[in-house]
C-alpha positions as semicolon CSV with decimal commas, in nm:
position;residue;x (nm);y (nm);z (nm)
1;X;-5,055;7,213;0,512
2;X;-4,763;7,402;0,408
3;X;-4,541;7,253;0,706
4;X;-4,663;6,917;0,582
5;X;-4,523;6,985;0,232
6;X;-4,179;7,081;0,347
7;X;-4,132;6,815;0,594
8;X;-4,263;6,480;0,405
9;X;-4,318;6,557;0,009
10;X;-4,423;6,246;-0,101
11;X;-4,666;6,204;0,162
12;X;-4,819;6,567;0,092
13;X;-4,836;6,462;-0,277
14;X;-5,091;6,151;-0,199
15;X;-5,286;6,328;0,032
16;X;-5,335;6,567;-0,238
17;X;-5,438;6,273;-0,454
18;X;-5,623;6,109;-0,286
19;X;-5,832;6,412;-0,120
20;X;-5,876;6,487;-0,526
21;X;-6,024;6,137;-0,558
22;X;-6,252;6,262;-0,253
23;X;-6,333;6,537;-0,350
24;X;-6,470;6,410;-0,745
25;X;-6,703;6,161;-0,562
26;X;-6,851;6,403;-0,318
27;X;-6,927;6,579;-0,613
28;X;-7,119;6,282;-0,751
29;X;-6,852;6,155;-1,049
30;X;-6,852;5,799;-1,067
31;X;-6,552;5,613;-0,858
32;X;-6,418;5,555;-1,264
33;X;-6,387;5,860;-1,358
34;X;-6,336;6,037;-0,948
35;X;-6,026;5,822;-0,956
36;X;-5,902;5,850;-1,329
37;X;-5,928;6,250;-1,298
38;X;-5,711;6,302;-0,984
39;X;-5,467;6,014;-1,140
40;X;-5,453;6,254;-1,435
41;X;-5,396;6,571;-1,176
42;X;-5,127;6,357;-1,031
43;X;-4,955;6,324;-1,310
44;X;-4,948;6,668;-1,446
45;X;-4,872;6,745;-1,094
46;X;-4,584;6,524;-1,100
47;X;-4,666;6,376;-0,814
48;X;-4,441;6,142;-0,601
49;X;-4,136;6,255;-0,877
50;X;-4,347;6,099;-1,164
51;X;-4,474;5,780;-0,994
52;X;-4,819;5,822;-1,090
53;X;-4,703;5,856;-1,424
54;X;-4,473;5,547;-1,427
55;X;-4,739;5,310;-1,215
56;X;-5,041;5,452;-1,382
57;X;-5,194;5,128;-1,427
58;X;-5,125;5,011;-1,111
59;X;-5,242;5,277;-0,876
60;X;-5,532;5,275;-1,120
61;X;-5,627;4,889;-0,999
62;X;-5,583;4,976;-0,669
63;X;-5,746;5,295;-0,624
64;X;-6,089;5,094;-0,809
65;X;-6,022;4,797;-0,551
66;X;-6,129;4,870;-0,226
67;X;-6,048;4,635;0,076
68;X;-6,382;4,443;0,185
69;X;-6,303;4,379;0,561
70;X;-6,692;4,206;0,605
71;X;-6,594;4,022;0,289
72;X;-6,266;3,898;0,390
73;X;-6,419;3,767;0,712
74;X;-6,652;3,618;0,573
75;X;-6,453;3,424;0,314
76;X;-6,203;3,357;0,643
77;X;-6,489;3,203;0,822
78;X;-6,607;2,996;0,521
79;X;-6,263;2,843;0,453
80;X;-6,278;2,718;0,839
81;X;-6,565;2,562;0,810
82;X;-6,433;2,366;0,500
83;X;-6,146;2,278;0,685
84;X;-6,283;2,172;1,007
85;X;-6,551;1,989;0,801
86;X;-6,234;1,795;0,598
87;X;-6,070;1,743;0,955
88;X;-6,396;1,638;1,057
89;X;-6,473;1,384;0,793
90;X;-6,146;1,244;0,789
91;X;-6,130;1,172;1,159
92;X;-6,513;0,977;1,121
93;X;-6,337;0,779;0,848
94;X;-6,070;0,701;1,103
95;X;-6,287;0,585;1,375
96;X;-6,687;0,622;1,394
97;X;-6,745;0,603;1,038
98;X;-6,499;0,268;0,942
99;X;-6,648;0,138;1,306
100;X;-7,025;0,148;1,160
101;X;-6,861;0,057;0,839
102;X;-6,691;-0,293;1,022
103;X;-7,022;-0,316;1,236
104;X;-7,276;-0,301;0,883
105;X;-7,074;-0,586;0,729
106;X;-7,090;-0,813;1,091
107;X;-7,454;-0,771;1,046
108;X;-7,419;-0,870;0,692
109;X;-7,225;-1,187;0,757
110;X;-7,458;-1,321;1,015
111;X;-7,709;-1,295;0,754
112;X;-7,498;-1,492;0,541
113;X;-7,425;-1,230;0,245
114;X;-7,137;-1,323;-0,004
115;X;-6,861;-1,163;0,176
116;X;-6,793;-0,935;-0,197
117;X;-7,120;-0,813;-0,209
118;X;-7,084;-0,702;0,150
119;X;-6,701;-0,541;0,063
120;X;-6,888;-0,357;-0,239
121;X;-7,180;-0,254;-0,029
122;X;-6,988;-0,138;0,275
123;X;-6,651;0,006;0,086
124;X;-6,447;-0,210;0,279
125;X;-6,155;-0,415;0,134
126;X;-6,244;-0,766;0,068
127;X;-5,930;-0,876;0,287
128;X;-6,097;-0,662;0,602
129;X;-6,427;-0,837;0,495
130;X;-6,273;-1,204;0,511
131;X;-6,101;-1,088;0,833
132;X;-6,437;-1,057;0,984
133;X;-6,593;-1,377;0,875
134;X;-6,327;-1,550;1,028
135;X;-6,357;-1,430;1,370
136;X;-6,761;-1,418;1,327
């Protein structure tokens, strides 16, 4: 460990905070108070030439907020779905969907509905609606 110090300070200072941080939760202190007690060692350590000191609050946050991997996934995963499901629906109201749409209100002509109660039923425009009646 000694080699370690001489050759890379800095990263011989975190190791010693964070194997600190280690070291109060194998001994069963909550993370709060595992990570607030080496942050205080760090400092009166002067750790990383007073960073801890300066960005108390910071590596605070970050030392409390671990990276979820599962979570992140899973989040990743969700937001695909939500955009292939937009995609998706946008695509039916391109063809399938305004297809059934144009074949509900053919249906509805030849049963001789009022071609704006058909445009209201279907969501058609009326114009689309009176385009239909005229080639019915």
């Amino acid at each position: 460990m000694r080699d370690f110090k001489k050759k890379c300070r800095a990263l011989y200072d975190y190791c010693r905070y964070v194997n600190r941080v280690k070291g109060n939760l194998k001994a069963g202190l909550p993370k709060t108070d595992a990570v607030k007690d080496a942050l205080d060692y760090a400092i009166r350590g002067n750790f990383l030439d007073g960073f801890f000191k300066v960005q108390k609050m910071e590596v605070l946050n970050m030392s409390l907020t671990e990276f979820d991997q599962e979570l992140y996934d899973r989040n990743r995963r969700r937001e695909g779905w939500e955009e292939g499901e937009k995609v998706g629906f946008e695509q039916g109201e391109r063809s399938g969907i305004v297809i059934g749409k144009q074949e509900t209100a053919r249906n509805m002509l030849a049963r001789n509905y009022p071609v704006t109660d058909i445009a209201e039923i279907t969501g058609l425009p009326l114009a689309d609606v009176e385009k239909l009646a005229v080639h019915q």
